[in-house]
PDB file of C-alpha atoms in Angstrom:
ATOM      1  CA  MET A 379      51.503  47.693   7.821  1.00  0.00           C
ATOM      2  CA  ASN A 380      54.127  45.065   8.538  1.00  0.00           C
ATOM      3  CA  LYS A 381      51.587  43.558  11.690  1.00  0.00           C
ATOM      4  CA  ILE A 382      49.076  43.134   9.590  1.00  0.00           C
ATOM      5  CA  GLU A 383      51.135  41.489   6.402  1.00  0.00           C
ATOM      6  CA  HIS A 384      53.133  39.677   9.460  1.00  0.00           C
ATOM      7  CA  SER A 385      49.020  38.380  10.123  1.00  0.00           C
ATOM      8  CA  SER A 386      48.108  37.808   7.522  1.00  0.00           C
ATOM      9  CA  GLU A 387      51.426  35.356   6.574  1.00  0.00           C
ATOM     10  CA  LEU A 388      50.607  33.529   9.907  1.00  0.00           C
ATOM     11  CA  LEU A 389      47.173  32.896   8.506  1.00  0.00           C
ATOM     12  CA  GLY A 390      48.305  31.894   5.171  1.00  0.00           C
ATOM     13  CA  LYS A 391      50.331  29.167   6.833  1.00  0.00           C
ATOM     14  CA  LYS A 392      47.510  28.553   9.507  1.00  0.00           C
ATOM     15  CA  VAL A 393      45.056  27.707   6.141  1.00  0.00           C
ATOM     16  CA  THR A 394      48.180  25.498   4.002  1.00  0.00           C
ATOM     17  CA  SER A 395      49.276  23.457   7.544  1.00  0.00           C
ATOM     18  CA  SER A 396      45.245  22.395   8.320  1.00  0.00           C
ATOM     19  CA  ARG A 397      44.964  21.941   5.072  1.00  0.00           C
ATOM     20  CA  ARG A 398      47.872  19.297   5.099  1.00  0.00           C
ATOM     21  CA  ILE A 399      46.906  17.943   7.524  1.00  0.00           C
ATOM     22  CA  ARG A 400      43.492  16.873   6.100  1.00  0.00           C
ATOM     23  CA  LEU A 401      44.766  16.128   3.292  1.00  0.00           C
ATOM     24  CA  ARG A 402      46.892  13.553   5.011  1.00  0.00           C
ATOM     25  CA  ALA A 403      44.078  12.235   6.751  1.00  0.00           C
ATOM     26  CA  GLN A 404      42.050  11.977   3.554  1.00  0.00           C
ATOM     27  CA  PHE A 405      44.946  10.068   2.115  1.00  0.00           C
ATOM     28  CA  GLU A 406      45.091   7.771   4.680  1.00  0.00           C
ATOM     29  CA  LEU A 407      41.200   7.181   4.416  1.00  0.00           C
ATOM     30  CA  GLN A 408      41.219   6.614   0.975  1.00  0.00           C
ATOM     31  CA  SER A 409      44.687   4.443   0.584  1.00  0.00           C
ATOM     32  CA  MET A 410      42.587   2.056   1.870  1.00  0.00           C
ATOM     33  CA  VAL A 411      40.254   1.618  -1.544  1.00  0.00           C
ATOM     34  CA  VAL A 412      43.410   1.060  -3.438  1.00  0.00           C
ATOM     35  CA  PRO A 413      43.898  -2.764  -2.765  1.00  0.00           C
ATOM     36  CA  GLY A 414      39.720  -2.684  -4.200  1.00  0.00           C
ATOM     37  CA  LEU A 415      40.663  -0.819  -7.095  1.00  0.00           C
ATOM     38  CA  ILE A 416      43.629  -2.846  -8.219  1.00  0.00           C
ATOM     39  CA  PHE A 417      41.538  -6.079  -7.568  1.00  0.00           C
ATOM     40  CA  LEU A 418      38.761  -4.645  -9.870  1.00  0.00           C
ATOM     41  CA  PHE A 419      41.400  -3.464 -12.508  1.00  0.00           C
ATOM     42  CA  VAL A 420      42.914  -6.806 -13.169  1.00  0.00           C
ATOM     43  CA  PHE A 421      39.624  -9.104 -12.507  1.00  0.00           C
ATOM     44  CA  ALA A 422      37.180  -6.865 -13.731  1.00  0.00           C
ATOM     45  CA  TYR A 423      38.364  -4.326 -16.829  1.00  0.00           C
ATOM     46  CA  ILE A 424      41.836  -6.160 -18.398  1.00  0.00           C
ATOM     47  CA  PRO A 425      40.041  -9.193 -19.123  1.00  0.00           C
ATOM     48  CA  MET A 426      37.539  -6.902 -20.910  1.00  0.00           C
ATOM     49  CA  TYR A 427      39.649  -7.472 -23.471  1.00  0.00           C
ATOM     50  CA  GLY A 428      38.439 -10.854 -24.667  1.00  0.00           C
ATOM     51  CA  VAL A 429      35.002  -9.011 -25.705  1.00  0.00           C
ATOM     52  CA  LEU A 430      36.864  -9.447 -29.365  1.00  0.00           C
ATOM     53  CA  ILE A 431      35.898 -13.102 -29.074  1.00  0.00           C
ATOM     54  CA  ALA A 432      32.527 -11.893 -29.755  1.00  0.00           C
ATOM     55  CA  PHE A 433      33.720 -10.307 -33.309  1.00  0.00           C
ATOM     56  CA  LYS A 434      35.759 -13.099 -34.721  1.00  0.00           C
ATOM     57  CA  ASP A 435      35.947 -16.398 -35.602  1.00  0.00           C
ATOM     58  CA  TYR A 436      37.729 -17.822 -32.296  1.00  0.00           C
ATOM     59  CA  ASN A 437      40.134 -20.637 -32.515  1.00  0.00           C
ATOM     60  CA  MET A 438      42.078 -21.416 -29.782  1.00  0.00           C
ATOM     61  CA  PHE A 439      45.191 -22.455 -31.083  1.00  0.00           C
ATOM     62  CA  LEU A 440      45.523 -18.934 -33.131  1.00  0.00           C
ATOM     63  CA  GLY A 441      44.999 -16.790 -30.005  1.00  0.00           C
ATOM     64  CA  ILE A 442      42.565 -13.640 -30.031  1.00  0.00           C
ATOM     65  CA  THR A 443      44.748 -11.494 -31.950  1.00  0.00           C
ATOM     66  CA  GLU A 444      45.243 -14.013 -34.746  1.00  0.00           C
ATOM     67  CA  SER A 445      41.725 -15.048 -34.705  1.00  0.00           C
ATOM     68  CA  PRO A 446      39.759 -13.981 -38.277  1.00  0.00           C
ATOM     69  CA  TRP A 447      37.404 -11.164 -37.781  1.00  0.00           C
ATOM     70  CA  ALA A 448      33.991 -12.420 -38.199  1.00  0.00           C
ATOM     71  CA  GLY A 449      32.379  -8.966 -37.518  1.00  0.00           C
ATOM     72  CA  LEU A 450      28.389  -8.894 -36.134  1.00  0.00           C
ATOM     73  CA  ILE A 451      27.616 -12.617 -37.047  1.00  0.00           C
ATOM     74  CA  HIS A 452      27.182 -14.148 -34.377  1.00  0.00           C
ATOM     75  CA  PHE A 453      25.113 -11.236 -32.643  1.00  0.00           C
ATOM     76  CA  LYS A 454      23.104 -12.370 -35.711  1.00  0.00           C
ATOM     77  CA  GLU A 455      23.130 -15.476 -34.823  1.00  0.00           C
ATOM     78  CA  PHE A 456      21.858 -15.770 -31.452  1.00  0.00           C
ATOM     79  CA  PHE A 457      18.873 -13.437 -32.611  1.00  0.00           C
ATOM     80  CA  THR A 458      17.865 -15.966 -35.249  1.00  0.00           C
ATOM     81  CA  ASP A 459      18.300 -18.694 -32.751  1.00  0.00           C
ATOM     82  CA  PRO A 460      15.033 -21.125 -32.519  1.00  0.00           C
ATOM     83  CA  ASN A 461      15.818 -20.710 -28.444  1.00  0.00           C
ATOM     84  CA  PHE A 462      16.282 -17.548 -28.986  1.00  0.00           C
ATOM     85  CA  VAL A 463      12.415 -16.554 -27.755  1.00  0.00           C
ATOM     86  CA  SER A 464      11.881 -19.413 -25.007  1.00  0.00           C
ATOM     87  CA  VAL A 465      15.244 -18.028 -23.559  1.00  0.00           C
ATOM     88  CA  VAL A 466      14.494 -14.359 -23.445  1.00  0.00           C
ATOM     89  CA  ARG A 467      11.433 -14.957 -22.547  1.00  0.00           C
ATOM     90  CA  ASN A 468      12.568 -17.705 -19.472  1.00  0.00           C
ATOM     91  CA  THR A 469      15.017 -15.132 -18.554  1.00  0.00           C
ATOM     92  CA  LEU A 470      12.381 -11.632 -18.394  1.00  0.00           C
ATOM     93  CA  ALA A 471       9.132 -14.056 -16.657  1.00  0.00           C
ATOM     94  CA  ILE A 472      12.091 -15.093 -13.777  1.00  0.00           C
ATOM     95  CA  ASN A 473      13.175 -11.711 -13.168  1.00  0.00           C
ATOM     96  CA  GLY A 474       9.724 -10.293 -13.547  1.00  0.00           C
ATOM     97  CA  LEU A 475       8.330 -12.346 -10.736  1.00  0.00           C
ATOM     98  CA  ASN A 476      11.696 -11.927  -8.541  1.00  0.00           C
ATOM     99  CA  LEU A 477      11.011  -8.048  -9.114  1.00  0.00           C
ATOM    100  CA  LEU A 478       7.534  -8.357  -8.473  1.00  0.00           C
ATOM    101  CA  ILE A 479       7.685 -10.659  -5.299  1.00  0.00           C
ATOM    102  CA  GLY A 480      11.387 -10.946  -4.297  1.00  0.00           C
ATOM    103  CA  PHE A 481      12.091  -6.994  -4.274  1.00  0.00           C
ATOM    104  CA  PRO A 482       9.270  -5.722  -1.686  1.00  0.00           C
ATOM    105  CA  ALA A 483      10.085  -8.927   0.619  1.00  0.00           C
ATOM    106  CA  PRO A 484      13.137  -7.573   2.401  1.00  0.00           C
ATOM    107  CA  ILE A 485      11.505  -4.183   2.900  1.00  0.00           C
ATOM    108  CA  ILE A 486       8.316  -5.572   4.219  1.00  0.00           C
ATOM    109  CA  PHE A 487      10.575  -7.749   6.288  1.00  0.00           C
ATOM    110  CA  ALA A 488      12.504  -4.817   7.709  1.00  0.00           C
ATOM    111  CA  LEU A 489       9.780  -2.640   8.215  1.00  0.00           C
ATOM    112  CA  LEU A 490       8.366  -5.339  10.361  1.00  0.00           C
ATOM    113  CA  LEU A 491      11.638  -6.041  12.157  1.00  0.00           C
ATOM    114  CA  ASN A 492      11.912  -2.758  12.910  1.00  0.00           C
ATOM    115  CA  GLU A 493       9.079  -2.801  14.819  1.00  0.00           C
ATOM    116  CA  ILE A 494      10.212  -5.670  17.338  1.00  0.00           C
ATOM    117  CA  THR A 495      10.593  -4.597  20.994  1.00  0.00           C
ATOM    118  CA  THR A 496      12.429  -7.002  22.546  1.00  0.00           C
ATOM    119  CA  SER A 497      16.240  -6.962  21.828  1.00  0.00           C
ATOM    120  CA  LYS A 498      17.060 -10.634  21.823  1.00  0.00           C
ATOM    121  CA  PHE A 499      14.357 -11.787  20.104  1.00  0.00           C
ATOM    122  CA  LYS A 500      15.023  -9.399  17.329  1.00  0.00           C
ATOM    123  CA  ARG A 501      18.482 -10.334  16.999  1.00  0.00           C
ATOM    124  CA  PHE A 502      17.383 -14.336  16.910  1.00  0.00           C
ATOM    125  CA  VAL A 503      14.754 -13.714  14.440  1.00  0.00           C
ATOM    126  CA  GLN A 504      17.637 -11.812  12.030  1.00  0.00           C
ATOM    127  CA  THR A 505      20.059 -14.669  12.878  1.00  0.00           C
ATOM    128  CA  ILE A 506      18.234 -16.757  11.841  1.00  0.00           C
ATOM    129  CA  SER A 507      16.986 -15.335   8.893  1.00  0.00           C
ATOM    130  CA  TYR A 508      20.740 -15.014   7.495  1.00  0.00           C
ATOM    131  CA  LEU A 509      21.633 -18.033   7.709  1.00  0.00           C
ATOM    132  CA  PRO A 510      20.145 -19.280   4.300  1.00  0.00           C
ATOM    133  CA  HIS A 511      22.543 -16.606   2.354  1.00  0.00           C
ATOM    134  CA  PHE A 512      26.063 -18.284   3.582  1.00  0.00           C
ATOM    135  CA  VAL A 513      24.805 -21.611   2.701  1.00  0.00           C
ATOM    136  CA  SER A 514      25.311 -22.636  -0.953  1.00  0.00           C
ATOM    137  CA  TRP A 515      23.166 -23.192  -3.455  1.00  0.00           C
ATOM    138  CA  VAL A 516      23.994 -26.438  -4.530  1.00  0.00           C
ATOM    139  CA  VAL A 517      23.555 -27.132  -0.480  1.00  0.00           C
ATOM    140  CA  PHE A 518      19.991 -25.415  -0.889  1.00  0.00           C
ATOM    141  CA  GLY A 519      18.851 -26.769  -3.821  1.00  0.00           C
ATOM    142  CA  GLY A 520      19.631 -29.904  -2.692  1.00  0.00           C
ATOM    143  CA  LEU A 521      17.184 -29.459   0.262  1.00  0.00           C
ATOM    144  CA  ILE A 522      14.730 -27.829  -2.341  1.00  0.00           C
ATOM    145  CA  ILE A 523      14.619 -31.298  -4.189  1.00  0.00           C
ATOM    146  CA  THR A 524      14.427 -32.976  -1.561  1.00  0.00           C
ATOM    147  CA  ILE A 525      11.723 -31.046   0.549  1.00  0.00           C
ATOM    148  CA  LEU A 526       9.856 -31.250  -3.327  1.00  0.00           C
ATOM    149  CA  SER A 527      10.735 -35.153  -4.287  1.00  0.00           C
ATOM    150  CA  PRO A 528       7.536 -37.176  -4.865  1.00  0.00           C
ATOM    151  CA  THR A 529       8.792 -40.588  -3.359  1.00  0.00           C
ATOM    152  CA  ASN A 530      10.406 -39.385   0.136  1.00  0.00           C
ATOM    153  CA  GLY A 531       9.998 -35.275   0.246  1.00  0.00           C
ATOM    154  CA  ILE A 532       7.695 -33.998   2.937  1.00  0.00           C
ATOM    155  CA  LEU A 533       5.388 -31.273   0.977  1.00  0.00           C
ATOM    156  CA  ASN A 534       4.122 -34.541  -0.460  1.00  0.00           C
ATOM    157  CA  PHE A 535       3.631 -36.371   2.235  1.00  0.00           C
ATOM    158  CA  ILE A 536       2.349 -33.360   4.030  1.00  0.00           C
ATOM    159  CA  LEU A 537      -0.561 -32.472   1.295  1.00  0.00           C
ATOM    160  CA  VAL A 538      -1.718 -36.229   0.284  1.00  0.00           C
ATOM    161  CA  GLU A 539      -2.297 -36.875   4.377  1.00  0.00           C
ATOM    162  CA  LEU A 540      -4.423 -33.830   4.507  1.00  0.00           C
ATOM    163  CA  GLY A 541      -6.102 -34.866   1.033  1.00  0.00           C
ATOM    164  CA  VAL A 542      -5.298 -32.321  -0.667  1.00  0.00           C
ATOM    165  CA  LEU A 543      -3.480 -34.392  -3.327  1.00  0.00           C
ATOM    166  CA  SER A 544      -4.747 -38.015  -3.999  1.00  0.00           C
ATOM    167  CA  GLU A 545      -0.831 -38.905  -4.999  1.00  0.00           C
ATOM    168  CA  PRO A 546       2.575 -37.380  -4.787  1.00  0.00           C
ATOM    169  CA  VAL A 547       3.239 -35.211  -7.559  1.00  0.00           C
ATOM    170  CA  ASN A 548       6.952 -34.400  -9.799  1.00  0.00           C
ATOM    171  CA  PHE A 549       6.923 -30.624  -8.623  1.00  0.00           C
ATOM    172  CA  LEU A 550      10.049 -30.052 -10.031  1.00  0.00           C
ATOM    173  CA  GLY A 551       9.267 -32.900 -13.370  1.00  0.00           C
ATOM    174  CA  GLU A 552       6.516 -29.815 -14.528  1.00  0.00           C
ATOM    175  CA  ALA A 553       7.954 -27.393 -16.446  1.00  0.00           C
ATOM    176  CA  ASP A 554       5.037 -24.920 -15.288  1.00  0.00           C
ATOM    177  CA  ASN A 555       6.124 -25.112 -11.811  1.00  0.00           C
ATOM    178  CA  PHE A 556       9.378 -24.027 -11.792  1.00  0.00           C
ATOM    179  CA  TRP A 557       9.097 -20.322 -12.007  1.00  0.00           C
ATOM    180  CA  LEU A 558       7.844 -20.348  -8.898  1.00  0.00           C
ATOM    181  CA  ILE A 559      10.060 -22.632  -7.605  1.00  0.00           C
ATOM    182  CA  LEU A 560      12.643 -20.877  -8.267  1.00  0.00           C
ATOM    183  CA  VAL A 561      11.617 -17.589  -7.204  1.00  0.00           C
ATOM    184  CA  SER A 562      10.426 -18.728  -3.582  1.00  0.00           C
ATOM    185  CA  GLY A 563      13.671 -20.103  -3.155  1.00  0.00           C
ATOM    186  CA  GLU A 564      15.247 -17.195  -3.844  1.00  0.00           C
ATOM    187  CA  VAL A 565      13.257 -15.375  -1.734  1.00  0.00           C
ATOM    188  CA  ILE A 566      13.538 -17.550   0.985  1.00  0.00           C
ATOM    189  CA  LYS A 567      17.815 -17.899   0.147  1.00  0.00           C
ATOM    190  CA  GLY A 568      18.042 -14.227   0.668  1.00  0.00           C
ATOM    191  CA  LEU A 569      15.136 -12.111   2.429  1.00  0.00           C
ATOM    192  CA  GLY A 570      17.334 -11.589   5.799  1.00  0.00           C
ATOM    193  CA  TRP A 571      20.262 -10.710   3.713  1.00  0.00           C
ATOM    194  CA  GLY A 572      18.860  -8.458   1.347  1.00  0.00           C
ATOM    195  CA  ALA A 573      17.085  -6.874   4.250  1.00  0.00           C
ATOM    196  CA  ILE A 574      19.922  -5.516   5.850  1.00  0.00           C
ATOM    197  CA  ILE A 575      20.410  -2.277   3.721  1.00  0.00           C
ATOM    198  CA  TYR A 576      17.054  -1.224   5.207  1.00  0.00           C
ATOM    199  CA  ILE A 577      17.770  -1.912   8.295  1.00  0.00           C
ATOM    200  CA  ALA A 578      20.940   0.303   8.028  1.00  0.00           C
ATOM    201  CA  ALA A 579      18.692   2.741   6.459  1.00  0.00           C
ATOM    202  CA  ILE A 580      16.023   2.023   9.061  1.00  0.00           C
ATOM    203  CA  SER A 581      18.389   3.428  11.829  1.00  0.00           C
ATOM    204  CA  GLY A 582      19.923   6.185  10.519  1.00  0.00           C
ATOM    205  CA  VAL A 583      16.237   7.723  10.319  1.00  0.00           C
ATOM    206  CA  ASP A 584      15.511  10.937  12.922  1.00  0.00           C
ATOM    207  CA  GLN A 585      13.699   9.408  16.189  1.00  0.00           C
ATOM    208  CA  ASP A 586      12.101  12.896  16.614  1.00  0.00           C
ATOM    209  CA  MET A 587      10.107  12.594  13.533  1.00  0.00           C
ATOM    210  CA  TYR A 588       8.656   9.248  15.300  1.00  0.00           C
ATOM    211  CA  GLU A 589       7.897  11.094  18.791  1.00  0.00           C
ATOM    212  CA  ALA A 590       6.375  13.975  16.444  1.00  0.00           C
ATOM    213  CA  ALA A 591       4.206  11.264  14.711  1.00  0.00           C
ATOM    214  CA  THR A 592       3.356   9.894  18.046  1.00  0.00           C
ATOM    215  CA  ILE A 593       2.148  13.067  19.500  1.00  0.00           C
ATOM    216  CA  ASP A 594      -0.721  13.518  16.456  1.00  0.00           C
ATOM    217  CA  GLY A 595      -1.650  10.177  17.309  1.00  0.00           C
ATOM    218  CA  ALA A 596      -0.023   8.182  14.431  1.00  0.00           C
ATOM    219  CA  GLY A 597      -0.369   4.307  15.369  1.00  0.00           C
ATOM    220  CA  ARG A 598       2.421   1.727  14.075  1.00  0.00           C
ATOM    221  CA  VAL A 599       1.409   1.263  10.498  1.00  0.00           C
ATOM    222  CA  GLN A 600       0.659   4.721   9.885  1.00  0.00           C
ATOM    223  CA  LYS A 601       4.539   5.663  11.471  1.00  0.00           C
ATOM    224  CA  MET A 602       5.678   3.271   8.927  1.00  0.00           C
ATOM    225  CA  TRP A 603       3.911   4.279   5.825  1.00  0.00           C
ATOM    226  CA  TYR A 604       4.287   8.398   6.663  1.00  0.00           C
ATOM    227  CA  VAL A 605       7.423   8.396   8.471  1.00  0.00           C
ATOM    228  CA  THR A 606      10.118   5.203   7.790  1.00  0.00           C
ATOM    229  CA  LEU A 607       8.992   4.553   4.416  1.00  0.00           C
ATOM    230  CA  PRO A 608       9.460   7.775   2.874  1.00  0.00           C
ATOM    231  CA  SER A 609      12.814   8.780   5.257  1.00  0.00           C
ATOM    232  CA  ILE A 610      14.356   4.973   3.124  1.00  0.00           C
ATOM    233  CA  MET A 611      13.426   5.977  -0.028  1.00  0.00           C
ATOM    234  CA  GLY A 612      16.483   7.024  -1.703  1.00  0.00           C
ATOM    235  CA  THR A 613      17.632   3.450  -0.798  1.00  0.00           C
ATOM    236  CA  ILE A 614      14.648   1.646  -2.109  1.00  0.00           C
ATOM    237  CA  VAL A 615      15.042   4.101  -4.996  1.00  0.00           C
ATOM    238  CA  ILE A 616      18.449   2.840  -5.840  1.00  0.00           C
ATOM    239  CA  MET A 617      18.387  -0.356  -4.737  1.00  0.00           C
ATOM    240  CA  LEU A 618      15.390  -0.838  -7.780  1.00  0.00           C
ATOM    241  CA  ILE A 619      17.055   0.920 -10.272  1.00  0.00           C
ATOM    242  CA  PHE A 620      20.679  -2.351  -9.532  1.00  0.00           C
ATOM    243  CA  ALA A 621      17.113  -4.584  -9.619  1.00  0.00           C
ATOM    244  CA  ILE A 622      15.876  -3.189 -13.267  1.00  0.00           C
ATOM    245  CA  SER A 623      19.036  -3.268 -14.618  1.00  0.00           C
ATOM    246  CA  ALA A 624      20.129  -6.711 -13.545  1.00  0.00           C
ATOM    247  CA  ILE A 625      16.576  -8.125 -15.328  1.00  0.00           C
ATOM    248  CA  LEU A 626      18.618 -10.353 -17.629  1.00  0.00           C
ATOM    249  CA  ASN A 627      21.141 -11.272 -15.221  1.00  0.00           C
ATOM    250  CA  THR A 628      18.762 -15.056 -13.674  1.00  0.00           C
ATOM    251  CA  GLY A 629      21.800 -16.090 -12.036  1.00  0.00           C
ATOM    252  CA  PHE A 630      23.292 -19.385 -12.142  1.00  0.00           C
ATOM    253  CA  GLU A 631      24.082 -21.650  -9.983  1.00  0.00           C
ATOM    254  CA  GLN A 632      20.011 -21.786  -9.032  1.00  0.00           C
ATOM    255  CA  ILE A 633      19.049 -22.508 -12.333  1.00  0.00           C
ATOM    256  CA  LEU A 634      20.847 -25.422 -13.260  1.00  0.00           C
ATOM    257  CA  VAL A 635      20.563 -27.330  -9.868  1.00  0.00           C
ATOM    258  CA  LEU A 636      16.927 -27.175 -10.244  1.00  0.00           C
ATOM    259  CA  GLN A 637      17.133 -27.647 -13.771  1.00  0.00           C
ATOM    260  CA  ASN A 638      16.164 -30.778 -15.349  1.00  0.00           C
ATOM    261  CA  PRO A 639      15.258 -32.216 -18.773  1.00  0.00           C
ATOM    262  CA  LEU A 640      11.165 -32.344 -17.738  1.00  0.00           C
ATOM    263  CA  ASN A 641      10.986 -28.270 -16.586  1.00  0.00           C
ATOM    264  CA  LEU A 642      13.930 -27.402 -19.515  1.00  0.00           C
ATOM    265  CA  GLU A 643      11.302 -25.353 -21.523  1.00  0.00           C
ATOM    266  CA  THR A 644      10.716 -22.915 -18.509  1.00  0.00           C
ATOM    267  CA  SER A 645      14.375 -23.209 -17.348  1.00  0.00           C
ATOM    268  CA  GLU A 646      16.787 -22.568 -19.587  1.00  0.00           C
ATOM    269  CA  THR A 647      17.446 -18.816 -19.159  1.00  0.00           C
ATOM    270  CA  ILE A 648      20.305 -16.306 -20.658  1.00  0.00           C
ATOM    271  CA  ASP A 649      22.870 -17.662 -18.117  1.00  0.00           C
ATOM    272  CA  THR A 650      22.528 -21.344 -18.678  1.00  0.00           C
ATOM    273  CA  TYR A 651      22.550 -20.705 -22.279  1.00  0.00           C
ATOM    274  CA  VAL A 652      25.741 -19.300 -22.556  1.00  0.00           C
ATOM    275  CA  TYR A 653      27.238 -21.886 -20.169  1.00  0.00           C
ATOM    276  CA  LYS A 654      25.692 -24.586 -22.246  1.00  0.00           C
ATOM    277  CA  THR A 655      26.915 -23.341 -25.396  1.00  0.00           C
ATOM    278  CA  GLY A 656      30.240 -21.876 -24.533  1.00  0.00           C
ATOM    279  CA  LEU A 657      31.337 -24.676 -22.250  1.00  0.00           C
ATOM    280  CA  GLN A 658      29.639 -27.499 -23.137  1.00  0.00           C
ATOM    281  CA  GLN A 659      29.549 -27.029 -26.902  1.00  0.00           C
ATOM    282  CA  MET A 660      33.019 -24.804 -27.218  1.00  0.00           C
ATOM    283  CA  ARG A 661      31.114 -22.098 -29.141  1.00  0.00           C
ATOM    284  CA  TYR A 662      33.607 -19.557 -27.258  1.00  0.00           C
ATOM    285  CA  SER A 663      32.754 -16.779 -29.838  1.00  0.00           C
ATOM    286  CA  TYR A 664      29.164 -17.196 -30.444  1.00  0.00           C
ATOM    287  CA  SER A 665      28.729 -17.686 -26.241  1.00  0.00           C
ATOM    288  CA  THR A 666      30.618 -14.562 -25.828  1.00  0.00           C
ATOM    289  CA  ALA A 667      28.661 -12.206 -28.249  1.00  0.00           C
ATOM    290  CA  VAL A 668      25.798 -13.742 -26.681  1.00  0.00           C
ATOM    291  CA  GLY A 669      26.810 -12.131 -22.946  1.00  0.00           C
ATOM    292  CA  VAL A 670      27.558  -8.921 -24.860  1.00  0.00           C
ATOM    293  CA  ALA A 671      24.500  -8.310 -25.930  1.00  0.00           C
ATOM    294  CA  LYS A 672      22.996  -8.988 -22.499  1.00  0.00           C
ATOM    295  CA  SER A 673      25.552  -6.496 -20.820  1.00  0.00           C
ATOM    296  CA  ILE A 674      24.922  -4.105 -23.461  1.00  0.00           C
ATOM    297  CA  VAL A 675      20.778  -4.292 -22.382  1.00  0.00           C
ATOM    298  CA  ALA A 676      21.927  -4.032 -19.248  1.00  0.00           C
ATOM    299  CA  VAL A 677      23.551  -1.270 -19.256  1.00  0.00           C
ATOM    300  CA  LEU A 678      20.860   0.749 -20.935  1.00  0.00           C
ATOM    301  CA  LEU A 679      18.483  -0.679 -18.908  1.00  0.00           C
ATOM    302  CA  LEU A 680      20.271   0.962 -15.915  1.00  0.00           C
ATOM    303  CA  LEU A 681      20.749   4.583 -17.622  1.00  0.00           C
ATOM    304  CA  LEU A 682      16.951   4.610 -18.415  1.00  0.00           C
ATOM    305  CA  ALA A 683      15.717   3.543 -15.452  1.00  0.00           C
ATOM    306  CA  ASN A 684      18.234   6.470 -13.639  1.00  0.00           C
ATOM    307  CA  TYR A 685      16.486   8.954 -15.758  1.00  0.00           C
ATOM    308  CA  ALA A 686      13.332   7.638 -14.933  1.00  0.00           C
ATOM    309  CA  SER A 687      13.744   7.408 -11.470  1.00  0.00           C
ATOM    310  CA  LYS A 688      14.703  10.598 -11.570  1.00  0.00           C
ATOM    311  CA  LYS A 689      11.954  12.040 -13.469  1.00  0.00           C
ATOM    312  CA  ILE A 690       9.401  10.761 -11.337  1.00  0.00           C
ATOM    313  CA  THR A 691      11.613  10.962  -7.796  1.00  0.00           C
ATOM    314  CA  ASP A 692      14.294  13.421  -8.183  1.00  0.00           C
ATOM    315  CA  LYS A 693      16.530  10.817  -6.829  1.00  0.00           C
ATOM    316  CA  GLY A 694      19.080   8.541  -8.778  1.00  0.00           C
ATOM    317  CA  LEU A 695      22.225   7.164  -8.917  1.00  0.00           C
ATOM    318  CA  PHE A 696      23.988   9.456 -11.424  1.00  0.00           C
TER     319      PHE A 696
END
């Protein structure tokens, strides 16, 4: 009986010791997240105190706490603003086109890149496709403006020489062209970078599945459709949920760079509207209310997209 008790005691000590070792190893790994959490808390959560400005008539000399309460008057003012319809329409249209064209583009690019068998050529294509991401929108937008220029733009020169146009056209001066130009620029700039996560997901696909498909007589396109795509569907669904939740977030730099008085009818979005009303007109409470309203809609879209995804594909964020 004593031997059994002694053996049980030794076993218990070994289990406790192994748990301590695992906990110590996990602590060392998890502690690497601490700087990121501190950064997130300081720069993302603490500033949320400023959301109170949306519900007050903010006065910079009185401060946030001393400024008088205004309730929901600034939200009502935004929803009744004459610019409300056009601003929301432009935002949804640009993001809708980006979702329709820009979202599948990196997936298709990653699938095609996976079919390249020559490693040197594959690395070359990847490097070239990544480069635009590291160029700021100020520079990249400047290139777009130069290329589309009616006086010395290369696109106008080529189209006139080919007889497609009788005279140069100011593409950015026509409001109807802005959405397509902006979305095309975003696709070109983010194609390679956006494909990284899908390339990583494809690299984790079990190679035995490809071998089995080859034995069954499947070609490259069939393997792509029946093996690769289903295997990375979880990643695609998660990225789609993020894209849907950000449908009101068109970005700021790219639009501001390409925006001009001639295309303002279709280029004014919520982000640029907040910038102009908040910083240029110094309507801090009003612009904060617009930003809060946009964030609330984004959270609702995230929850809705996640719910629909779990119902349809049984996959989601949570």
